[in-house]
Amino acid sequence: MKLIIAIVQDKDSNRLSGALVKENYRATKLASTGGFLRAGNTTFMIGVEDHQVEGVMSVIRNSCKVREQLVTPVTPMSGTTDSYLPLPVEVQVGGATVFVMPVDRFEHF
Ligand code: 2BA
């Protein structure tokens, strides 16, 4: 058995949960925050048998889009007068960041 942890953008989370339910995969959604952008994202925990991993991967791939997002770099406060305004930079986010982990034991009471 494997536990798939998939971090996706909030904009894709409803589409992904709908697709997982439709394909009969069980999943739990957690509200999460990206360490870099400090913006909300959604983390899915999906427990499946080994042979189902590739099926789940295709559902994730088909539900999540890569998007460009503008970020304004955080600059340390400076005491000097010659300050400058940091320009926003574009980063590419997603489609999804996925970890597949082995499960030693699964119980469902
Ligand atoms: P964030 O940490 O908010 O990162 C959002 C996007 O910013 C990343 O997209 C990446 O393009 C960029 N980015 C992140 N850290 C960076 C850095 N140190 N320098 C330059 N650019 C950086 P994704 O790679 O698609 O990641 C989307 C979200 O997935 C992340 O949101 C984070 O919540 C999660 N994630 C990504 N890699 C992870 C990892 N190795 N472990 C745990 N969570 C991860």
CSV table of N, CA, C and O and ligand atoms in Angstrom, one decimal:
chain,number,residue,atom,x,y,z
A,1,MET,N,0.8,-1.2,0.0
A,1,MET,CA,0.0,0.0,0.0
A,1,MET,C,0.9,1.2,0.0
A,1,MET,O,2.0,1.2,0.5
A,2,LYS,N,0.3,2.3,-0.6
A,2,LYS,CA,1.1,3.6,-0.7
A,2,LYS,C,0.2,4.7,-0.2
A,2,LYS,O,-1.0,4.7,-0.3
A,3,LEU,N,0.9,5.8,0.4
A,3,LEU,CA,0.2,7.0,0.7
A,3,LEU,C,0.7,8.1,-0.2
A,3,LEU,O,1.9,8.3,-0.3
A,4,ILE,N,-0.2,8.6,-1.0
A,4,ILE,CA,0.2,9.7,-2.0
A,4,ILE,C,-0.2,11.0,-1.3
A,4,ILE,O,-1.3,11.2,-0.9
A,5,ILE,N,0.8,11.9,-1.2
A,5,ILE,CA,0.6,13.2,-0.7
A,5,ILE,C,0.8,14.2,-1.9
A,5,ILE,O,1.9,14.2,-2.5
A,6,ALA,N,-0.3,14.9,-2.2
A,6,ALA,CA,-0.2,15.8,-3.4
A,6,ALA,C,-0.6,17.2,-2.9
A,6,ALA,O,-1.6,17.5,-2.3
A,7,ILE,N,0.3,18.2,-3.2
A,7,ILE,CA,0.1,19.6,-2.9
A,7,ILE,C,-0.3,20.3,-4.1
A,7,ILE,O,0.5,20.2,-5.1
A,8,VAL,N,-1.5,20.9,-4.1
A,8,VAL,CA,-2.0,21.5,-5.4
A,8,VAL,C,-2.5,22.9,-5.1
A,8,VAL,O,-2.7,23.3,-3.9
A,9,GLN,N,-2.7,23.6,-6.1
A,9,GLN,CA,-3.2,25.0,-5.9
A,9,GLN,C,-4.7,24.9,-5.6
A,9,GLN,O,-5.4,24.1,-6.1
A,10,ASP,N,-5.1,25.9,-4.7
A,10,ASP,CA,-6.5,25.9,-4.3
A,10,ASP,C,-7.5,25.9,-5.5
A,10,ASP,O,-8.5,25.3,-5.5
A,11,LYS,N,-7.0,26.6,-6.6
A,11,LYS,CA,-7.9,26.7,-7.8
A,11,LYS,C,-8.2,25.3,-8.4
A,11,LYS,O,-9.2,25.1,-9.2
A,12,ASP,N,-7.3,24.3,-8.2
A,12,ASP,CA,-7.5,23.0,-8.8
A,12,ASP,C,-8.1,22.0,-7.8
A,12,ASP,O,-8.4,20.9,-8.2
A,13,SER,N,-8.3,22.4,-6.5
A,13,SER,CA,-8.6,21.4,-5.5
A,13,SER,C,-10.0,20.8,-5.7
A,13,SER,O,-10.2,19.6,-5.6
A,14,ASN,N,-11.0,21.6,-6.1
A,14,ASN,CA,-12.3,21.1,-6.3
A,14,ASN,C,-12.4,20.1,-7.5
A,14,ASN,O,-13.0,19.1,-7.5
A,15,ARG,N,-11.7,20.5,-8.6
A,15,ARG,CA,-11.6,19.7,-9.8
A,15,ARG,C,-11.0,18.3,-9.4
A,15,ARG,O,-11.5,17.3,-9.8
A,16,LEU,N,-9.9,18.4,-8.6
A,16,LEU,CA,-9.2,17.1,-8.3
A,16,LEU,C,-10.0,16.3,-7.3
A,16,LEU,O,-10.2,15.1,-7.6
A,17,SER,N,-10.7,16.9,-6.3
A,17,SER,CA,-11.5,16.0,-5.4
A,17,SER,C,-12.6,15.4,-6.2
A,17,SER,O,-13.0,14.2,-6.0
A,18,GLY,N,-13.3,16.2,-7.1
A,18,GLY,CA,-14.4,15.6,-7.9
A,18,GLY,C,-13.9,14.4,-8.7
A,18,GLY,O,-14.5,13.4,-8.8
A,19,ALA,N,-12.7,14.6,-9.4
A,19,ALA,CA,-12.2,13.5,-10.3
A,19,ALA,C,-11.8,12.3,-9.4
A,19,ALA,O,-12.0,11.1,-9.9
A,20,LEU,N,-11.3,12.5,-8.2
A,20,LEU,CA,-10.9,11.3,-7.4
A,20,LEU,C,-12.1,10.5,-7.0
A,20,LEU,O,-12.1,9.3,-7.0
A,21,VAL,N,-13.2,11.3,-6.6
A,21,VAL,CA,-14.4,10.6,-6.2
A,21,VAL,C,-15.0,9.8,-7.4
A,21,VAL,O,-15.4,8.7,-7.2
A,22,LYS,N,-15.0,10.5,-8.5
A,22,LYS,CA,-15.6,9.9,-9.7
A,22,LYS,C,-14.8,8.6,-10.1
A,22,LYS,O,-15.4,7.6,-10.5
A,23,GLU,N,-13.5,8.5,-9.9
A,23,GLU,CA,-12.7,7.3,-10.2
A,23,GLU,C,-12.6,6.4,-9.0
A,23,GLU,O,-11.9,5.4,-9.0
A,24,ASN,N,-13.4,6.7,-7.9
A,24,ASN,CA,-13.5,5.8,-6.8
A,24,ASN,C,-12.3,5.7,-5.9
A,24,ASN,O,-12.0,4.7,-5.3
A,25,TYR,N,-11.5,6.8,-5.9
A,25,TYR,CA,-10.3,6.8,-5.0
A,25,TYR,C,-10.7,7.6,-3.7
A,25,TYR,O,-11.4,8.6,-3.8
A,26,ARG,N,-10.2,7.2,-2.6
A,26,ARG,CA,-10.6,7.9,-1.3
A,26,ARG,C,-9.5,8.9,-1.0
A,26,ARG,O,-8.3,8.5,-1.1
A,27,ALA,N,-9.9,10.0,-0.5
A,27,ALA,CA,-8.9,11.1,-0.3
A,27,ALA,C,-9.3,12.0,0.9
A,27,ALA,O,-10.5,12.1,1.2
A,28,THR,N,-8.3,12.6,1.5
A,28,THR,CA,-8.6,13.6,2.6
A,28,THR,C,-7.9,14.9,2.1
A,28,THR,O,-6.7,14.8,1.7
A,29,LYS,N,-8.6,16.0,2.3
A,29,LYS,CA,-8.1,17.3,1.9
A,29,LYS,C,-7.7,18.1,3.1
A,29,LYS,O,-8.5,18.2,4.0
A,30,LEU,N,-6.5,18.7,3.1
A,30,LEU,CA,-6.1,19.5,4.2
A,30,LEU,C,-5.7,20.9,3.7
A,30,LEU,O,-5.1,21.0,2.6
A,31,ALA,N,-6.1,21.9,4.4
A,31,ALA,CA,-5.8,23.3,4.0
A,31,ALA,C,-4.3,23.5,4.4
A,31,ALA,O,-3.9,23.1,5.5
A,32,SER,N,-3.5,24.0,3.5
A,32,SER,CA,-2.0,24.1,3.8
A,32,SER,C,-1.5,25.5,3.2
A,32,SER,O,-2.3,26.2,2.5
A,33,THR,N,-0.3,25.8,3.6
A,33,THR,CA,0.3,27.1,3.1
A,33,THR,C,1.7,26.8,2.6
A,33,THR,O,2.5,26.1,3.3
A,34,GLY,N,1.9,27.3,1.4
A,34,GLY,CA,3.3,27.2,0.8
A,34,GLY,C,4.3,28.0,1.6
A,34,GLY,O,4.0,29.1,2.0
A,35,GLY,N,5.5,27.4,1.9
A,35,GLY,CA,6.5,28.0,2.6
A,35,GLY,C,7.1,29.2,1.9
A,35,GLY,O,7.6,30.2,2.5
A,36,PHE,N,7.1,29.2,0.6
A,36,PHE,CA,7.8,30.2,-0.2
A,36,PHE,C,6.8,31.4,-0.5
A,36,PHE,O,7.1,32.5,-0.1
A,37,LEU,N,5.7,31.1,-1.1
A,37,LEU,CA,4.7,32.2,-1.4
A,37,LEU,C,3.9,32.6,-0.2
A,37,LEU,O,3.3,33.6,-0.2
A,38,ARG,N,3.8,31.7,0.8
A,38,ARG,CA,3.0,31.9,2.0
A,38,ARG,C,1.5,32.2,1.6
A,38,ARG,O,0.8,33.0,2.2
A,39,ALA,N,1.1,31.5,0.6
A,39,ALA,CA,-0.3,31.5,0.1
A,39,ALA,C,-0.9,30.2,0.3
A,39,ALA,O,-0.2,29.2,0.4
A,40,GLY,N,-2.2,30.2,0.4
A,40,GLY,CA,-2.9,28.9,0.7
A,40,GLY,C,-2.8,28.0,-0.5
A,40,GLY,O,-2.8,28.4,-1.6
A,41,ASN,N,-2.6,26.7,-0.1
A,41,ASN,CA,-2.7,25.6,-1.1
A,41,ASN,C,-3.4,24.5,-0.5
A,41,ASN,O,-3.9,24.6,0.7
A,42,THR,N,-3.6,23.4,-1.2
A,42,THR,CA,-4.4,22.3,-0.6
A,42,THR,C,-3.5,21.0,-0.7
A,42,THR,O,-2.9,20.7,-1.8
A,43,THR,N,-3.5,20.3,0.4
A,43,THR,CA,-2.8,19.0,0.4
A,43,THR,C,-3.7,17.8,0.5
A,43,THR,O,-4.6,17.8,1.3
A,44,PHE,N,-3.6,16.9,-0.5
A,44,PHE,CA,-4.4,15.7,-0.5
A,44,PHE,C,-3.6,14.5,0.0
A,44,PHE,O,-2.5,14.4,-0.3
A,45,MET,N,-4.3,13.7,0.9
A,45,MET,CA,-3.7,12.5,1.3
A,45,MET,C,-4.6,11.4,0.7
A,45,MET,O,-5.8,11.4,0.9
A,46,ILE,N,-3.9,10.5,-0.1
A,46,ILE,CA,-4.7,9.5,-0.8
A,46,ILE,C,-4.1,8.1,-0.5
A,46,ILE,O,-2.9,7.9,-0.9
A,47,GLY,N,-4.8,7.3,0.1
A,47,GLY,CA,-4.3,5.9,0.4
A,47,GLY,C,-4.8,5.0,-0.6
A,47,GLY,O,-6.0,4.9,-0.9
A,48,VAL,N,-3.8,4.3,-1.3
A,48,VAL,CA,-4.2,3.3,-2.4
A,48,VAL,C,-3.3,2.1,-2.4
A,48,VAL,O,-2.2,2.1,-1.8
A,49,GLU,N,-3.8,1.1,-3.1
A,49,GLU,CA,-3.0,-0.1,-3.3
A,49,GLU,C,-1.9,0.2,-4.3
A,49,GLU,O,-2.1,1.2,-5.1
A,50,ASP,N,-0.8,-0.5,-4.3
A,50,ASP,CA,0.3,-0.2,-5.2
A,50,ASP,C,-0.1,-0.1,-6.6
A,50,ASP,O,0.4,0.8,-7.3
A,51,HIS,N,-1.0,-1.0,-7.1
A,51,HIS,CA,-1.3,-1.0,-8.5
A,51,HIS,C,-2.2,0.2,-8.9
A,51,HIS,O,-2.4,0.5,-10.1
A,52,GLN,N,-2.7,1.0,-7.9
A,52,GLN,CA,-3.5,2.1,-8.2
A,52,GLN,C,-2.7,3.5,-8.3
A,52,GLN,O,-3.3,4.5,-8.7
A,53,VAL,N,-1.4,3.4,-8.0
A,53,VAL,CA,-0.7,4.7,-7.9
A,53,VAL,C,-0.7,5.4,-9.3
A,53,VAL,O,-0.9,6.6,-9.3
A,54,GLU,N,-0.4,4.7,-10.3
A,54,GLU,CA,-0.4,5.3,-11.6
A,54,GLU,C,-1.7,5.9,-12.0
A,54,GLU,O,-1.8,7.0,-12.7
A,55,GLY,N,-2.8,5.3,-11.7
A,55,GLY,CA,-4.1,5.8,-12.0
A,55,GLY,C,-4.4,7.1,-11.3
A,55,GLY,O,-4.9,8.1,-11.8
A,56,VAL,N,-4.0,7.2,-10.0
A,56,VAL,CA,-4.1,8.4,-9.2
A,56,VAL,C,-3.2,9.5,-9.8
A,56,VAL,O,-3.6,10.7,-10.0
A,57,MET,N,-2.0,9.1,-10.2
A,57,MET,CA,-1.1,10.1,-10.8
A,57,MET,C,-1.7,10.7,-12.1
A,57,MET,O,-1.6,11.9,-12.3
A,58,SER,N,-2.4,9.9,-12.9
A,58,SER,CA,-3.0,10.5,-14.1
A,58,SER,C,-4.2,11.4,-13.8
A,58,SER,O,-4.3,12.5,-14.4
A,59,VAL,N,-4.9,11.1,-12.7
A,59,VAL,CA,-6.0,11.9,-12.3
A,59,VAL,C,-5.5,13.3,-11.8
A,59,VAL,O,-6.0,14.3,-12.2
A,60,ILE,N,-4.4,13.2,-11.1
A,60,ILE,CA,-3.8,14.5,-10.6
A,60,ILE,C,-3.2,15.3,-11.8
A,60,ILE,O,-3.5,16.5,-11.9
A,61,ARG,N,-2.5,14.6,-12.7
A,61,ARG,CA,-1.9,15.3,-13.8
A,61,ARG,C,-3.0,16.0,-14.7
A,61,ARG,O,-2.8,17.1,-15.1
A,62,ASN,N,-4.2,15.3,-14.8
A,62,ASN,CA,-5.2,15.9,-15.7
A,62,ASN,C,-6.0,17.0,-15.0
A,62,ASN,O,-6.8,17.7,-15.6
A,63,SER,N,-5.9,17.1,-13.6
A,63,SER,CA,-6.7,18.0,-12.9
A,63,SER,C,-6.0,19.3,-12.5
A,63,SER,O,-6.6,20.3,-12.1
A,64,CYS,N,-4.7,19.3,-12.6
A,64,CYS,CA,-3.9,20.4,-12.0
A,64,CYS,C,-3.1,21.1,-13.1
A,64,CYS,O,-2.4,20.5,-13.8
A,65,LYS,N,-3.2,22.4,-13.1
A,65,LYS,CA,-2.5,23.2,-14.1
A,65,LYS,C,-1.3,23.9,-13.5
A,65,LYS,O,-1.3,24.3,-12.4
A,66,VAL,N,-0.3,24.1,-14.4
A,66,VAL,CA,0.8,25.0,-14.1
A,66,VAL,C,0.4,26.4,-14.3
A,66,VAL,O,-0.3,26.8,-15.3
A,67,ARG,N,0.7,27.3,-13.3
A,67,ARG,CA,0.3,28.7,-13.4
A,67,ARG,C,1.5,29.6,-13.1
A,67,ARG,O,2.4,29.2,-12.3
A,68,GLU,N,1.5,30.8,-13.7
A,68,GLU,CA,2.6,31.8,-13.3
A,68,GLU,C,2.0,32.6,-12.2
A,68,GLU,O,0.8,33.0,-12.2
A,69,GLN,N,2.8,32.9,-11.2
A,69,GLN,CA,2.3,33.8,-10.1
A,69,GLN,C,3.4,34.9,-9.8
A,69,GLN,O,4.6,34.6,-9.8
A,70,LEU,N,2.9,36.1,-9.6
A,70,LEU,CA,3.8,37.2,-9.3
A,70,LEU,C,4.1,37.2,-7.8
A,70,LEU,O,3.2,37.1,-6.9
A,71,VAL,N,5.4,37.3,-7.4
A,71,VAL,CA,5.8,37.4,-6.0
A,71,VAL,C,6.6,38.6,-5.8
A,71,VAL,O,7.5,38.9,-6.6
A,72,THR,N,6.4,39.4,-4.8
A,72,THR,CA,7.3,40.5,-4.5
A,72,THR,C,8.3,40.0,-3.4
A,72,THR,O,7.9,39.6,-2.3
A,73,PRO,N,9.6,40.0,-3.8
A,73,PRO,CA,10.5,39.5,-2.8
A,73,PRO,C,10.5,40.3,-1.5
A,73,PRO,O,10.4,41.5,-1.6
A,74,VAL,N,10.6,39.6,-0.4
A,74,VAL,CA,10.7,40.3,0.9
A,74,VAL,C,12.1,40.8,1.1
A,74,VAL,O,13.1,40.1,1.0
A,75,THR,N,12.3,42.1,1.4
A,75,THR,CA,13.6,42.7,1.7
A,75,THR,C,13.7,43.0,3.2
A,75,THR,O,12.8,43.5,3.8
A,76,PRO,N,14.9,42.9,3.7
A,76,PRO,CA,15.1,43.2,5.1
A,76,PRO,C,15.0,44.8,5.3
A,76,PRO,O,15.3,45.5,4.4
A,77,MET,N,14.4,45.2,6.4
A,77,MET,CA,14.3,46.7,6.6
A,77,MET,C,15.7,47.2,6.7
A,77,MET,O,16.5,46.7,7.4
A,78,SER,N,15.9,48.4,6.1
A,78,SER,CA,17.2,49.0,6.1
A,78,SER,C,17.1,50.3,6.8
A,78,SER,O,16.1,51.1,6.5
A,79,GLY,N,18.1,50.7,7.5
A,79,GLY,CA,18.1,52.0,8.2
A,79,GLY,C,18.6,53.1,7.3
A,79,GLY,O,18.6,54.3,7.6
A,80,THR,N,19.1,52.7,6.1
A,80,THR,CA,19.7,53.7,5.2
A,80,THR,C,18.6,54.4,4.4
A,80,THR,O,17.5,53.9,4.3
A,81,THR,N,19.0,55.5,3.8
A,81,THR,CA,18.0,56.3,3.1
A,81,THR,C,17.9,55.8,1.6
A,81,THR,O,16.9,56.0,0.9
A,82,ASP,N,19.0,55.1,1.2
A,82,ASP,CA,19.0,54.7,-0.3
A,82,ASP,C,18.3,53.4,-0.4
A,82,ASP,O,18.8,52.4,-0.7
A,83,SER,N,16.9,53.4,-0.2
A,83,SER,CA,16.1,52.2,-0.3
A,83,SER,C,15.7,52.1,-1.8
A,83,SER,O,15.7,53.0,-2.5
A,84,TYR,N,15.2,50.9,-2.1
A,84,TYR,CA,14.7,50.7,-3.5
A,84,TYR,C,13.4,49.8,-3.3
A,84,TYR,O,13.2,49.1,-2.4
A,85,LEU,N,12.6,49.9,-4.3
A,85,LEU,CA,11.3,49.1,-4.3
A,85,LEU,C,11.6,47.8,-5.0
A,85,LEU,O,11.9,47.8,-6.2
A,86,PRO,N,11.4,46.7,-4.4
A,86,PRO,CA,11.7,45.4,-5.1
A,86,PRO,C,10.6,45.2,-6.1
A,86,PRO,O,9.4,45.4,-5.9
A,87,LEU,N,11.1,44.7,-7.3
A,87,LEU,CA,10.1,44.4,-8.4
A,87,LEU,C,9.5,43.0,-8.2
A,87,LEU,O,10.2,42.1,-7.8
A,88,PRO,N,8.2,42.9,-8.6
A,88,PRO,CA,7.7,41.5,-8.5
A,88,PRO,C,8.4,40.6,-9.5
A,88,PRO,O,8.7,41.0,-10.6
A,89,VAL,N,8.6,39.4,-9.1
A,89,VAL,CA,9.1,38.4,-10.0
A,89,VAL,C,8.1,37.3,-10.3
A,89,VAL,O,7.2,37.1,-9.4
A,90,GLU,N,8.2,36.6,-11.4
A,90,GLU,CA,7.2,35.6,-11.8
A,90,GLU,C,7.7,34.2,-11.4
A,90,GLU,O,8.9,33.9,-11.8
A,91,VAL,N,7.0,33.4,-10.7
A,91,VAL,CA,7.4,32.1,-10.4
A,91,VAL,C,6.3,31.1,-11.0
A,91,VAL,O,5.2,31.5,-11.1
A,92,GLN,N,6.8,29.9,-11.4
A,92,GLN,CA,5.8,28.9,-12.0
A,92,GLN,C,5.4,28.0,-10.8
A,92,GLN,O,6.2,27.5,-10.1
A,93,VAL,N,4.1,27.9,-10.6
A,93,VAL,CA,3.6,27.1,-9.5
A,93,VAL,C,2.8,25.9,-10.1
A,93,VAL,O,2.0,26.0,-11.0
A,94,GLY,N,3.0,24.7,-9.5
A,94,GLY,CA,2.3,23.5,-9.8
A,94,GLY,C,2.7,23.0,-11.2
A,94,GLY,O,3.8,23.2,-11.5
A,95,GLY,N,1.8,22.2,-11.8
A,95,GLY,CA,0.6,21.7,-11.5
A,95,GLY,C,0.4,21.0,-10.1
A,95,GLY,O,-0.5,21.4,-9.3
A,96,ALA,N,1.3,20.1,-9.7
A,96,ALA,CA,1.2,19.5,-8.4
A,96,ALA,C,2.5,19.0,-7.9
A,96,ALA,O,3.4,18.7,-8.7
A,97,THR,N,2.7,19.0,-6.6
A,97,THR,CA,3.9,18.4,-6.0
A,97,THR,C,3.5,17.2,-5.3
A,97,THR,O,2.7,17.2,-4.4
A,98,VAL,N,4.1,16.0,-5.7
A,98,VAL,CA,3.5,14.8,-5.3
A,98,VAL,C,4.6,13.9,-4.6
A,98,VAL,O,5.7,13.7,-5.2
A,99,PHE,N,4.3,13.4,-3.5
A,99,PHE,CA,5.2,12.4,-2.8
A,99,PHE,C,4.4,11.1,-2.7
A,99,PHE,O,3.2,11.0,-2.4
A,100,VAL,N,5.1,10.0,-3.0
A,100,VAL,CA,4.5,8.6,-2.9
A,100,VAL,C,5.3,7.9,-1.8
A,100,VAL,O,6.5,7.7,-1.9
A,101,MET,N,4.6,7.5,-0.7
A,101,MET,CA,5.3,6.9,0.4
A,101,MET,C,4.8,5.5,0.7
A,101,MET,O,3.5,5.3,0.6
A,102,PRO,N,5.6,4.6,1.1
A,102,PRO,CA,5.2,3.3,1.5
A,102,PRO,C,4.4,3.3,2.8
A,102,PRO,O,4.7,4.1,3.7
A,103,VAL,N,3.4,2.5,2.9
A,103,VAL,CA,2.6,2.4,4.2
A,103,VAL,C,2.9,1.1,4.9
A,103,VAL,O,2.7,0.0,4.3
A,104,ASP,N,3.4,1.2,6.1
A,104,ASP,CA,3.8,-0.1,6.8
A,104,ASP,C,2.5,-0.8,7.3
A,104,ASP,O,2.5,-2.0,7.3
A,105,ARG,N,1.5,-0.1,7.7
A,105,ARG,CA,0.3,-0.7,8.2
A,105,ARG,C,-0.9,0.2,8.0
A,105,ARG,O,-0.7,1.4,8.2
A,106,PHE,N,-2.0,-0.4,7.7
A,106,PHE,CA,-3.2,0.4,7.5
A,106,PHE,C,-4.4,-0.3,8.3
A,106,PHE,O,-4.5,-1.5,8.2
A,107,GLU,N,-5.0,0.5,9.1
A,107,GLU,CA,-6.2,-0.1,9.8
A,107,GLU,C,-7.4,0.8,9.6
A,107,GLU,O,-7.2,2.1,9.5
A,108,HIS,N,-8.5,0.3,9.5
A,108,HIS,CA,-9.7,1.1,9.3
A,108,HIS,C,-10.8,0.5,10.2
A,108,HIS,O,-11.3,-0.6,9.9
A,109,PHE,N,-11.1,1.2,11.3
A,109,PHE,CA,-12.0,0.6,12.3
A,109,PHE,C,-13.4,1.1,12.1
A,109,PHE,O,-13.6,2.3,11.7
B,1,2BA,P1,5.5,27.4,-2.1
B,1,2BA,O1,6.5,27.0,-1.2
B,1,2BA,O2,4.7,28.6,-1.8
B,1,2BA,O3,6.2,27.6,-3.5
B,1,2BA,C1,5.5,28.1,-4.7
B,1,2BA,C2,6.4,28.2,-5.9
B,1,2BA,O4,7.5,29.1,-5.7
B,1,2BA,C3,7.0,26.8,-6.2
B,1,2BA,O5,6.1,26.1,-7.0
B,1,2BA,C4,8.3,27.2,-6.9
B,1,2BA,O6,8.1,27.5,-8.3
B,1,2BA,C5,8.7,28.5,-6.3
B,1,2BA,N1,9.6,28.3,-5.2
B,1,2BA,C6,9.5,27.7,-4.0
B,1,2BA,N2,10.6,27.7,-3.3
B,1,2BA,C7,11.5,28.5,-4.0
B,1,2BA,C8,12.8,29.0,-3.7
B,1,2BA,N3,13.5,28.7,-2.6
B,1,2BA,N4,13.4,29.7,-4.7
B,1,2BA,C9,12.7,30.0,-5.8
B,1,2BA,N5,11.5,29.6,-6.1
B,1,2BA,C10,10.9,28.9,-5.2
B,1,2BA,P2,6.0,24.5,-6.8
B,1,2BA,O7,7.4,23.9,-6.9
B,1,2BA,O8,5.0,24.0,-7.8
B,1,2BA,O9,5.5,24.2,-5.3
B,1,2BA,C11,4.1,24.4,-5.0
B,1,2BA,C12,3.9,24.2,-3.5
B,1,2BA,O10,4.2,22.8,-3.2
B,1,2BA,C13,4.9,24.9,-2.6
B,1,2BA,O11,4.4,26.2,-2.4
B,1,2BA,C14,4.9,24.1,-1.3
B,1,2BA,O12,3.7,24.3,-0.6
B,1,2BA,C15,4.8,22.7,-1.9
B,1,2BA,N6,6.2,22.1,-2.1
B,1,2BA,C16,7.0,22.1,-3.2
B,1,2BA,N7,8.1,21.4,-3.0
B,1,2BA,C17,8.0,20.9,-1.8
B,1,2BA,C18,8.9,20.0,-1.0
B,1,2BA,N8,10.1,19.6,-1.5
B,1,2BA,N9,8.5,19.7,0.2
B,1,2BA,C19,7.3,20.1,0.7
B,1,2BA,N10,6.4,20.9,0.0
B,1,2BA,C20,6.8,21.3,-1.2
